[in-house]
XYZ file of C-alpha atoms in Angstrom:
745
model
C 107.091 184.649 110.873
C 106.043 183.386 107.494
C 102.775 181.555 107.066
C 100.372 180.947 104.175
C 98.389 183.921 105.353
C 101.315 186.194 104.568
C 100.863 185.423 100.871
C 97.170 186.175 100.882
C 96.357 188.915 98.344
C 93.516 190.036 100.598
C 96.037 190.989 103.268
C 98.333 192.982 100.934
C 98.115 196.640 100.086
C 98.320 197.897 96.552
C 101.641 199.563 97.154
C 103.234 196.313 98.206
C 102.603 194.349 95.051
C 105.998 195.165 93.581
C 108.012 194.839 96.761
C 110.942 192.504 96.563
C 111.188 189.363 98.645
C 114.040 189.349 101.137
C 115.712 185.989 100.716
C 117.721 185.212 103.787
C 119.397 182.051 102.641
C 119.481 179.938 99.493
C 120.372 176.289 99.555
C 123.753 175.385 98.186
C 123.679 172.858 95.366
C 126.289 170.759 97.090
C 126.070 169.545 100.634
C 129.053 168.177 102.425
C 127.651 167.983 105.926
C 127.351 164.580 107.508
C 123.822 163.230 107.942
C 124.301 162.871 111.664
C 125.492 166.454 112.048
C 123.720 168.774 114.415
C 120.581 170.338 113.031
C 121.649 173.691 114.413
C 123.307 174.340 111.048
C 119.887 174.401 109.413
C 118.043 177.737 109.079
C 116.223 178.446 112.325
C 114.261 181.390 113.595
C 116.200 184.030 115.412
C 114.017 183.747 118.468
C 112.088 180.534 118.226
C 109.234 180.397 120.716
C 108.346 177.260 122.553
C 106.083 174.801 120.851
C 103.460 175.323 123.503
C 103.028 178.944 122.410
C 103.004 178.273 118.675
C 99.682 178.943 117.008
C 98.147 176.167 114.977
C 95.145 175.749 112.787
C 93.081 174.409 115.653
C 94.471 176.748 118.308
C 91.141 178.490 118.822
C 89.188 175.266 119.135
C 91.392 172.503 120.462
C 92.726 172.397 123.977
C 96.422 171.898 124.601
C 98.144 170.072 127.371
C 100.899 171.690 129.361
C 103.572 169.656 127.630
C 106.301 171.460 125.699
C 105.209 169.931 122.422
C 101.844 171.618 122.460
C 99.788 168.450 122.190
C 96.617 168.793 120.169
C 93.609 166.922 121.456
C 91.336 165.779 118.673
C 88.532 164.885 121.060
C 85.715 167.349 120.548
C 84.679 166.896 124.151
C 87.804 168.841 125.090
C 87.120 171.892 122.952
C 87.667 174.851 125.221
C 85.554 177.866 124.398
C 82.944 179.710 126.406
C 81.232 181.643 123.647
C 79.963 180.800 120.241
C 81.432 182.794 117.391
C 79.491 183.768 114.366
C 80.864 182.938 110.947
C 78.995 185.864 109.412
C 80.494 188.860 111.209
C 83.281 189.291 108.667
C 83.700 187.372 105.394
C 87.433 187.003 105.992
C 87.135 186.444 109.754
C 88.345 182.859 109.655
C 89.933 182.933 106.207
C 93.526 182.819 107.436
C 92.843 179.741 109.551
C 90.960 177.979 106.778
C 93.633 178.835 104.206
C 96.394 177.544 106.488
C 94.381 174.378 107.047
C 94.070 173.817 103.293
C 97.762 174.485 102.657
C 98.928 172.102 105.389
C 96.531 169.376 104.260
C 98.497 168.956 101.020
C 101.880 168.060 102.533
C 104.433 165.497 101.310
C 103.789 161.899 102.314
C 106.627 159.995 103.989
C 106.261 156.211 104.281
C 107.819 154.184 107.104
C 109.280 150.743 106.358
C 110.466 149.452 109.734
C 112.020 146.191 110.839
C 110.218 144.101 113.444
C 112.673 145.181 116.142
C 111.739 148.837 115.584
C 108.041 148.056 116.026
C 108.835 146.119 119.218
C 110.772 149.088 120.588
C 107.841 151.403 119.815
C 105.407 149.090 121.609
C 107.718 148.991 124.627
C 107.173 152.755 124.896
C 103.399 152.281 125.108
C 102.592 152.678 121.399
C 99.725 150.411 120.393
C 100.649 149.836 116.749
C 104.079 150.312 115.203
C 107.046 152.646 114.793
C 105.166 154.819 112.295
C 102.575 155.589 114.976
C 105.353 156.812 117.271
C 106.848 159.355 114.852
C 103.714 160.364 112.944
C 102.509 163.192 115.249
C 105.912 164.895 115.242
C 106.014 165.185 111.454
C 102.880 167.293 111.200
C 104.794 170.443 112.118
C 108.563 170.546 111.613
C 110.539 172.475 114.214
C 111.863 175.845 113.040
C 111.774 177.344 109.590
C 112.121 175.218 106.480
C 113.602 176.833 103.361
C 111.989 175.867 100.044
C 113.181 176.931 96.590
C 110.658 177.405 93.805
C 111.002 176.701 90.087
C 112.625 180.078 89.334
C 115.235 179.698 92.082
C 113.716 182.032 94.687
C 113.896 180.726 98.250
C 111.185 181.092 100.854
C 111.208 180.091 104.530
C 108.106 178.483 106.046
C 107.568 177.954 109.739
C 104.454 175.785 109.415
C 105.826 173.146 107.054
C 105.078 169.512 107.812
C 104.830 166.025 106.354
C 102.249 163.280 106.583
C 103.617 159.946 107.793
C 102.109 156.532 107.025
C 103.170 152.912 107.227
C 104.293 151.647 103.815
C 102.683 148.245 104.249
C 99.304 149.852 104.914
C 99.650 151.985 101.781
C 100.312 148.946 99.605
C 97.427 147.028 101.185
C 95.041 149.922 100.613
C 96.202 150.170 96.996
C 95.717 146.437 96.409
C 92.261 146.230 98.001
C 90.111 149.368 97.822
C 88.086 150.088 100.969
C 84.659 148.502 101.137
C 83.160 151.161 103.413
C 81.989 154.563 102.271
C 84.178 157.289 103.755
C 81.242 159.702 103.788
C 79.348 157.328 106.068
C 82.391 157.052 108.316
C 82.661 160.823 108.374
C 79.050 161.211 109.447
C 79.553 158.558 112.126
C 82.569 160.441 113.435
C 80.682 163.740 113.528
C 77.748 162.090 115.312
C 80.136 160.986 118.035
C 81.403 164.554 118.247
C 77.851 165.814 118.766
C 77.273 163.198 121.466
C 80.403 164.394 123.270
C 79.157 167.976 123.145
C 75.759 166.976 124.524
C 77.431 165.784 127.733
C 76.429 168.041 130.667
C 79.999 168.614 131.814
C 81.167 169.957 128.460
C 81.354 173.659 127.709
C 79.725 174.846 124.468
C 81.998 175.386 121.527
C 81.573 177.525 118.458
C 80.173 175.911 115.362
C 83.228 177.136 113.469
C 85.292 174.676 115.529
C 83.113 171.823 114.318
C 83.515 173.027 110.765
C 87.312 173.162 110.903
C 87.316 169.676 112.393
C 84.907 168.519 109.681
C 86.967 170.110 106.892
C 90.221 168.561 108.129
C 88.635 165.105 108.031
C 87.260 165.697 104.537
C 90.724 166.713 103.312
C 92.209 163.478 104.699
C 89.309 161.182 103.912
C 90.582 159.443 100.766
C 92.997 156.493 100.499
C 95.791 156.113 97.959
C 94.496 156.197 94.382
C 96.007 156.389 90.865
C 94.969 159.958 90.042
C 95.913 161.481 93.423
C 99.690 161.998 93.334
C 99.529 163.748 96.720
C 98.967 160.343 98.307
C 101.996 158.723 96.671
C 105.043 158.701 98.974
C 107.939 160.990 98.151
C 110.235 159.180 100.576
C 110.475 155.832 102.364
C 112.240 155.738 105.737
C 113.813 152.305 106.262
C 114.289 151.707 109.995
C 116.339 149.154 111.912
C 117.564 149.104 115.506
C 120.797 148.275 117.253
C 119.205 144.954 118.242
C 118.524 143.899 114.649
C 120.528 140.791 113.680
C 122.537 141.199 110.467
C 121.582 144.869 110.142
C 123.147 145.563 106.719
C 121.431 142.552 105.159
C 118.178 143.584 106.827
C 118.444 147.039 105.265
C 119.011 145.499 101.841
C 116.025 143.181 102.295
C 113.783 146.053 103.344
C 114.919 148.026 100.315
C 114.092 145.088 98.052
C 110.636 144.909 99.611
C 110.037 148.531 98.647
C 111.319 147.961 95.093
C 110.094 144.505 94.094
C 108.706 142.780 97.178
C 105.610 142.808 99.342
C 105.757 146.553 99.953
C 105.972 147.599 96.310
C 103.647 150.341 95.167
C 101.287 149.789 92.188
C 102.445 150.580 88.624
C 100.795 154.003 88.683
C 103.041 155.243 91.540
C 106.566 156.478 90.950
C 109.018 153.821 92.255
C 111.973 156.220 92.208
C 111.150 157.900 95.476
C 113.817 158.729 98.032
C 115.097 156.076 100.458
C 116.239 157.280 103.861
C 117.885 154.956 106.397
C 117.494 155.305 110.162
C 119.369 153.341 112.822
C 117.637 153.432 116.214
C 119.958 153.031 119.193
C 118.439 151.698 122.421
C 120.022 153.765 125.183
C 118.897 151.383 127.926
C 120.131 148.093 126.464
C 122.821 148.460 123.785
C 126.411 149.695 123.628
C 126.698 153.015 121.820
C 130.225 152.352 120.545
C 128.996 149.313 118.611
C 126.013 151.255 117.298
C 128.274 154.098 116.167
C 130.497 151.670 114.268
C 127.413 150.163 112.620
C 126.207 153.632 111.619
C 129.552 154.398 109.939
C 129.181 151.161 108.003
C 125.659 152.177 106.939
C 126.928 155.480 105.540
C 129.577 153.678 103.503
C 126.998 151.338 101.985
C 123.970 153.627 101.539
C 125.366 157.151 101.267
C 124.567 160.271 103.214
C 120.810 159.772 103.593
C 121.230 158.160 107.004
C 120.424 159.163 110.569
C 121.254 157.795 114.014
C 118.252 158.081 116.341
C 118.857 157.532 120.054
C 115.806 156.401 122.037
C 115.113 154.720 125.357
C 113.020 151.575 125.666
C 112.605 151.656 129.437
C 109.541 152.761 131.374
C 109.647 156.354 132.659
C 109.835 156.870 136.409
C 108.533 159.725 138.518
C 111.897 161.488 138.410
C 112.273 161.374 134.615
C 111.310 164.276 132.385
C 108.388 163.038 130.321
C 105.715 164.492 128.074
C 102.560 163.048 126.520
C 102.661 161.701 122.997
C 100.948 164.269 120.737
C 97.705 163.383 119.032
C 97.600 163.202 115.261
C 95.991 166.260 113.739
C 95.532 164.695 110.287
C 93.541 161.474 110.383
C 91.095 159.945 107.958
C 87.640 159.309 109.468
C 88.085 155.539 109.271
C 91.495 155.754 110.964
C 90.179 157.901 113.788
C 87.194 155.635 114.364
C 89.530 152.636 114.419
C 91.752 154.410 116.932
C 88.775 155.222 119.148
C 87.637 151.616 118.932
C 91.066 150.398 120.052
C 91.039 152.787 122.988
C 87.582 151.599 123.982
C 88.574 147.929 123.751
C 91.645 148.542 125.887
C 89.707 150.588 128.406
C 91.847 153.611 127.622
C 88.987 156.062 127.622
C 90.163 158.260 130.459
C 92.559 160.923 129.282
C 94.770 160.305 132.318
C 95.932 157.133 130.537
C 97.705 159.034 127.771
C 101.024 157.674 126.554
C 104.080 159.315 128.115
C 107.519 159.302 126.536
C 110.849 160.735 127.596
C 111.345 164.388 126.700
C 114.777 163.514 125.312
C 113.180 160.952 122.983
C 110.662 163.527 121.730
C 113.464 166.018 121.046
C 115.469 163.342 119.203
C 112.488 162.441 116.993
C 111.881 166.099 116.136
C 115.542 166.588 115.226
C 115.494 163.442 113.076
C 112.404 164.542 111.162
C 113.759 168.047 110.681
C 116.978 166.675 109.201
C 114.979 164.288 107.021
C 112.769 167.052 105.633
C 115.265 169.911 105.351
C 118.278 167.969 104.063
C 116.722 165.137 102.064
C 113.004 165.325 101.232
C 112.793 168.935 100.052
C 116.034 168.844 97.978
C 114.840 165.581 96.390
C 111.506 167.153 95.453
C 113.212 170.267 94.092
C 115.499 168.158 91.908
C 112.567 166.151 90.564
C 110.616 169.301 89.789
C 113.554 170.748 87.854
C 114.093 167.467 85.976
C 110.454 166.898 85.014
C 109.946 170.551 84.166
C 112.893 170.497 81.770
C 112.341 167.089 80.181
C 108.539 166.895 79.975
C 106.706 170.134 80.730
C 108.926 172.497 78.747
C 108.486 170.408 75.595
C 104.729 170.995 75.721
C 104.900 174.721 76.355
C 106.601 175.766 73.106
C 105.235 175.827 69.583
C 106.999 172.608 68.629
C 105.660 170.882 71.712
C 102.110 171.905 70.918
C 102.530 170.738 67.319
C 103.826 167.327 68.395
C 100.989 166.984 70.892
C 98.413 167.704 68.189
C 100.162 165.316 65.800
C 100.122 162.476 68.329
C 96.526 163.158 69.184
C 95.058 163.265 65.691
C 97.447 161.682 63.242
C 99.625 159.340 65.247
C 102.724 161.204 64.034
C 105.531 161.623 66.538
C 104.330 158.979 68.982
C 105.536 155.545 69.849
C 104.338 152.498 67.979
C 102.139 151.420 70.844
C 100.634 154.865 71.190
C 100.026 155.233 67.452
C 98.342 151.862 67.204
C 96.214 152.520 70.229
C 95.173 155.938 68.990
C 93.338 154.437 66.065
C 91.482 152.044 68.359
C 90.501 154.420 71.128
C 89.200 157.145 68.871
C 90.347 160.573 67.801
C 91.762 162.831 70.479
C 93.160 160.056 72.690
C 96.856 159.880 73.490
C 96.703 156.104 73.952
C 98.559 156.164 77.275
C 95.481 155.694 79.433
C 94.556 152.117 80.327
C 90.782 152.237 80.615
C 90.576 148.659 81.898
C 92.870 149.339 84.856
C 91.848 152.960 85.233
C 95.232 154.661 85.354
C 98.286 155.906 83.470
C 101.525 154.070 84.059
C 104.023 156.042 86.096
C 106.420 156.592 83.155
C 103.867 158.224 80.801
C 103.991 162.005 80.243
C 100.509 162.433 81.703
C 101.488 160.726 84.967
C 104.783 162.625 85.175
C 103.028 165.962 84.716
C 100.544 165.030 87.439
C 103.447 164.274 89.813
C 105.146 167.516 88.809
C 102.032 169.527 89.652
C 101.600 167.673 92.954
C 105.237 168.227 93.965
C 104.985 171.934 93.116
C 101.722 172.231 95.040
C 103.173 170.528 98.134
C 106.194 172.863 98.027
C 103.739 175.783 97.688
C 104.788 176.814 94.191
C 101.186 177.348 93.141
C 101.966 179.126 89.894
C 103.880 176.122 88.550
C 101.233 173.704 89.821
C 98.413 175.580 88.081
C 100.299 175.994 84.796
C 101.274 172.312 84.753
C 97.719 171.133 85.322
C 96.582 173.516 82.601
C 98.877 171.687 80.157
C 97.496 168.242 80.864
C 93.796 168.903 81.533
C 92.805 168.516 77.900
C 94.710 165.220 77.593
C 92.748 163.729 80.477
C 89.468 164.832 78.920
C 90.417 163.424 75.516
C 91.441 160.097 77.060
C 88.209 160.041 79.099
C 90.249 159.601 82.261
C 87.522 161.218 84.301
C 89.111 161.034 87.734
C 92.349 162.467 86.399
C 90.375 165.220 84.668
C 88.422 165.975 87.836
C 91.589 166.164 89.906
C 93.310 168.360 87.321
C 90.425 170.840 87.278
C 90.254 170.849 91.068
C 93.986 171.405 91.634
C 94.248 173.960 88.832
C 91.429 175.983 90.376
C 92.687 175.680 93.970
C 96.294 176.452 93.047
C 95.231 179.553 91.125
C 93.188 180.783 94.086
C 96.033 180.091 96.528
C 98.577 181.861 94.341
C 99.346 185.206 96.031
C 100.004 186.816 92.638
C 96.485 186.025 91.424
C 94.670 188.957 92.984
C 91.049 189.815 92.401
C 92.047 192.581 89.981
C 94.431 190.323 88.068
C 93.762 189.534 84.432
C 94.125 185.844 85.233
C 91.366 186.025 87.831
C 88.400 185.135 85.668
C 85.421 183.885 87.613
C 83.976 182.144 84.579
C 87.112 180.005 84.356
C 86.971 179.023 88.017
C 83.262 178.335 87.744
C 83.831 176.065 84.754
C 86.691 174.160 86.394
C 84.748 173.587 89.612
C 81.675 172.488 87.705
C 83.648 169.993 85.610
C 85.452 168.667 88.679
C 82.252 168.230 90.670
C 80.475 166.587 87.739
C 83.335 164.157 87.024
C 83.726 163.178 90.668
C 80.049 162.804 91.530
C 78.457 161.624 88.277
C 81.132 159.841 86.254
C 83.363 158.449 89.006
C 80.812 158.348 91.841
C 83.469 159.378 94.333
C 81.361 161.570 96.576
C 84.074 162.201 99.160
C 86.315 163.835 96.560
C 83.335 165.732 95.159
C 82.649 167.117 98.626
C 86.309 168.044 99.011
C 86.401 169.914 95.693
C 83.222 171.779 96.572
C 84.451 172.826 100.030
C 87.818 173.962 98.689
C 86.182 176.069 96.007
C 83.651 177.502 98.443
C 86.218 178.580 101.027
C 88.662 180.105 98.550
C 86.027 181.927 96.497
C 83.811 183.345 99.243
C 86.353 186.034 100.194
C 87.093 187.124 96.603
C 84.293 189.622 96.228
C 80.559 189.579 95.701
C 80.496 187.751 92.377
C 82.867 185.058 93.652
C 80.820 184.666 96.840
C 77.729 184.083 94.687
C 79.549 181.249 92.917
C 80.697 179.829 96.247
C 77.142 179.803 97.585
C 75.924 178.222 94.353
C 78.246 175.248 94.790
C 77.295 174.872 98.429
C 73.641 174.615 97.418
C 74.573 172.271 94.572
C 76.345 169.946 97.003
C 73.141 169.721 99.025
C 71.112 169.024 95.890
C 73.512 166.244 94.842
C 73.177 164.592 98.247
C 76.847 164.941 99.196
C 75.643 165.640 102.735
C 72.770 163.729 104.288
C 69.740 165.844 105.293
C 69.656 166.208 109.059
C 73.333 165.353 109.479
C 76.019 167.489 111.065
C 77.589 167.983 107.640
C 74.308 169.338 106.289
C 73.944 171.954 109.014
C 77.601 172.998 108.736
C 77.235 173.446 104.995
C 74.073 175.496 105.547
C 76.095 177.791 107.791
C 78.788 178.219 105.138
C 76.155 179.111 102.550
C 74.780 181.709 104.951
C 78.310 183.014 105.398
C 78.714 183.393 101.628
C 75.542 185.476 101.412
C 76.029 187.391 104.665
C 79.417 188.849 103.803
C 78.344 190.563 100.588
C 78.302 194.349 100.395
C 75.628 196.316 98.592
C 76.018 198.902 95.881
C 75.384 202.080 97.860
C 75.345 201.399 101.567
C 74.815 198.838 104.274
C 71.061 198.562 103.641
C 70.955 199.288 99.910
C 70.093 197.075 96.998
C 72.453 194.286 96.099
C 73.000 192.719 99.487
C 72.071 189.136 100.288
C 71.160 189.564 103.938
C 67.712 188.028 103.612
C 69.165 184.974 101.908
C 71.795 184.730 104.627
C 69.117 185.078 107.297
C 66.989 182.349 105.718
C 69.912 179.903 105.645
C 70.633 180.786 109.270
C 67.065 179.882 110.178
C 67.495 176.573 108.360
C 70.740 175.941 110.267
C 69.098 176.851 113.587
C 66.282 174.396 112.925
C 68.759 171.617 112.103
C 70.957 172.375 115.134
C 67.873 172.113 117.330
C 66.953 168.739 115.859
C 70.461 167.560 116.732
C 69.925 168.691 120.316
C 72.440 171.559 120.116
C 70.343 174.395 121.533
C 73.282 176.760 122.070
C 74.234 176.626 118.384
C 70.598 176.947 117.318
C 70.214 180.029 119.498
C 73.297 181.624 117.948
C 72.087 181.039 114.401
C 68.608 182.313 115.212
C 70.015 185.490 116.769
C 72.167 185.955 113.676
C 69.097 185.593 111.464
C 67.186 188.212 113.449
C 70.104 190.642 113.219
C 70.318 190.145 109.465
C 66.581 190.661 108.985
C 66.759 193.817 111.118
C 69.662 195.104 109.017
C 67.695 195.071 105.769
C 66.165 198.187 104.222
C 62.857 197.542 105.974
C 63.898 196.004 109.255
C 60.335 195.343 110.451
C 59.297 193.557 107.264
C 59.732 190.182 108.942
C 56.465 190.816 110.804
C 54.595 190.715 107.479
C 55.715 187.118 106.906
C 53.339 185.526 109.388
C 54.472 181.956 108.934
C 58.165 182.787 109.162
C 57.702 185.045 112.174
C 55.612 182.431 113.947
C 58.075 179.687 113.177
C 61.014 181.710 114.487
C 59.157 182.520 117.707
C 58.213 178.891 118.206
C 61.806 177.839 117.584
C 62.995 180.485 120.065
C 60.631 179.119 122.731
C 61.897 175.597 122.137
C 65.493 176.750 122.432
C 64.764 178.532 125.719
C 63.259 175.382 127.170
C 66.235 173.299 126.048
C 68.741 175.775 127.442
C 66.830 175.910 130.717
C 66.985 172.140 131.049
C 70.703 172.241 130.312
C 71.286 174.732 133.104
C 69.406 172.554 135.584
C 71.408 169.520 134.487
C 74.596 171.442 135.233
C 73.723 171.632 138.896
C 71.182 174.394 139.603
C 69.505 173.849 142.965
C 67.435 175.682 145.572
C 66.043 179.085 144.668
C 67.792 179.109 141.280
C 66.065 175.885 140.275
C 62.656 177.187 141.415
C 63.121 180.411 139.450
C 64.206 178.481 136.351
C 61.140 176.224 136.645
C 58.875 179.304 136.796
C 60.541 180.710 133.671
C 60.009 177.406 131.851
C 56.340 177.309 132.918
C 55.808 180.849 131.639
C 57.559 179.905 128.396
C 55.232 176.922 127.869
C 52.167 179.070 128.561
C 53.350 181.786 126.165
C 54.063 179.234 123.465
C 50.587 177.703 123.882
C 48.921 181.095 123.675
C 50.944 181.978 120.588
C 49.943 178.712 118.901
C 46.246 179.402 119.571
C 46.576 182.945 118.252
C 48.231 181.917 114.980
C 46.474 178.595 114.514
C 44.714 179.746 111.397
C 47.904 180.960 109.800
C 50.054 177.868 110.418
C 50.481 175.034 107.934
C 52.999 172.307 107.237
C 56.034 173.464 105.296
C 58.713 171.560 103.468
C 62.361 172.390 102.931
C 62.333 172.727 99.180
C 65.904 174.013 99.243
C 67.184 170.770 100.701
C 64.630 168.342 99.388
C 64.001 167.026 102.896
C 60.377 166.676 104.041
C 59.999 167.691 107.671
C 58.159 165.459 110.100
C 54.801 166.616 111.404
C 55.992 166.807 115.000
C 59.249 168.580 114.222
C 59.670 172.357 113.990
C 58.817 173.538 110.529
C 61.486 175.268 108.464
C 60.221 178.358 106.609
C 61.204 178.269 102.986
C 57.990 178.761 101.046
C 56.945 182.200 102.216
C 54.030 184.421 101.348
C 54.511 187.178 98.842
C 56.278 190.204 100.247
C 53.783 193.003 100.995
C 56.479 195.500 99.989
C 56.524 196.598 96.387
C 59.029 195.137 93.961
C 60.824 198.458 93.647
C 61.434 198.583 97.404
C 62.383 194.937 97.831
C 66.100 194.369 98.403
C 65.965 190.596 97.907
C 67.834 189.376 94.812
């Protein structure tokens, strides 16, 4: 099985660096198969396991139903885990899952443009919105292996490839009217609801790493369509009609016109030459298949081979029919998920027994349709565009003549168009003149926009070398034009693509930490300060943190630096779930570092990791999550004990007292939780005695250390703690150990 983790340089041995890639099948340049042919001709795995057994990014945190499609429940109240894992045990413990999550987040976007009859058919199956809502969950993971060819012609099969599906009308509305709500606020609201679900007595505790993966997935999907983000521009539009549509051929033409020049036209910054794919939905319960088949043959004559006949049932399933629940969407923006939860609450569909059921045959037909769409149309279209843009635009900038012409256009106006030359003199030296500062974007036919689409297409097809080199070509143009969002995105994608590239190992000459540090700093500064897009700034910071923290000690230092910088910039609100999760990741960056001469030698960052764990434990406790606070506090004690002088924590009176007080508070909270879960009789009496002893011990400890206790403030986060809240130890007394023996750096 091939997954993004297989390309990880951390998983490869030195002797395997020059091993050849076994290419099982390369796509033929010509394809004569009919679009309605069986998908068995496509490359499949030799022994494909059932979807229920397939591992996913959220497999360790999200519960699955017993349906064959392996439904993913995005409700945090259904997280199934009995123990809380530590993110600090191994720096690369969860790296494969996080890397796969990042790779799958940047998938091609397919837009749905459906006729009214198709939306009616979807609602007859219990779907609340439209046809796009019906097919969207099935596109997130395409069945079987998908073969992708890179820019040098080498083919690679992926078994975790997927596409994001959205309704085209919603995309155009979002582009015309930017959202009025802050996505960061919506994200915090969503995470607060997740914490409330976990505070329910009937819920089992779940590891904090599950919350973080959920949080990261929402950050990666938390931005609407925008000019600089070519990942959010559709690569294909699926035009859908049904067998009940009157005048179907004319309806298809009208829908096409709406995508080209009508109400569903994308803004001028998006490429209008995306693929059109035509789907005819046959209603098995109401229409004659012979007439539908004749109509489908007519469609192929008019619109070519990019057509598919999808056979669905509109009736209500009975007890004897084979049914399965509709999968939940794994990739949702925070605002979309909150809207979905609000709809469920309004309709009274809160109980999970009210989940939507569809025929198993319909689910199989939708999967086959999406596989044919992706494998036979979307990926070849993207490969052709990459080859075309690489030859016509990118290659001209890579040679000596291309560099000379670029410099001439930039400084002297030579070699550019009349409009560009005239604009260059007005906008100042260094500007290409293609950027419209008033509208805030490049038009889709300018070289800068084409190169951005080229890099995005290469990134989505996992050709990270081409994506990084393309963004490297155009980064300086964005800076010279003062297109700050474009420049921020170029620095972000160039850095992420280089870190995801399996050929860019830690020992590689191209792996220069100073370069990555500079690109991340410029991206974060442009997003947060110049563009004031804090959601994208948070995304860039999290991507850099996760991909750098496993690249060695120096890279982990940079990763921790940007985590702390995100807190200083206010990208996460103090006291929020995002703040505590980020504190844990910072602790993970410090905790995984190895010293110079042994496990307890100089050069480790265990005391820094322990301190950030104490901060996280304090914040978890304020959120009412005693189990998570207990785990972080235990981790902090283990890290302090693992330092060169394990008993040195006793010399820090304030810190030691604070940790003991926090431990007492956690014990009381956990004891109350056990009683709420149904303890009775002798067990309840014994638990009450333990709680009474805990209160007495805590009171005695407070009287003993009363003279040593004072109010502290979290200078690392800038948040002043309330007088009644547990105090977080950051300002500590001087270490009684000598400087030569201190292992804190």
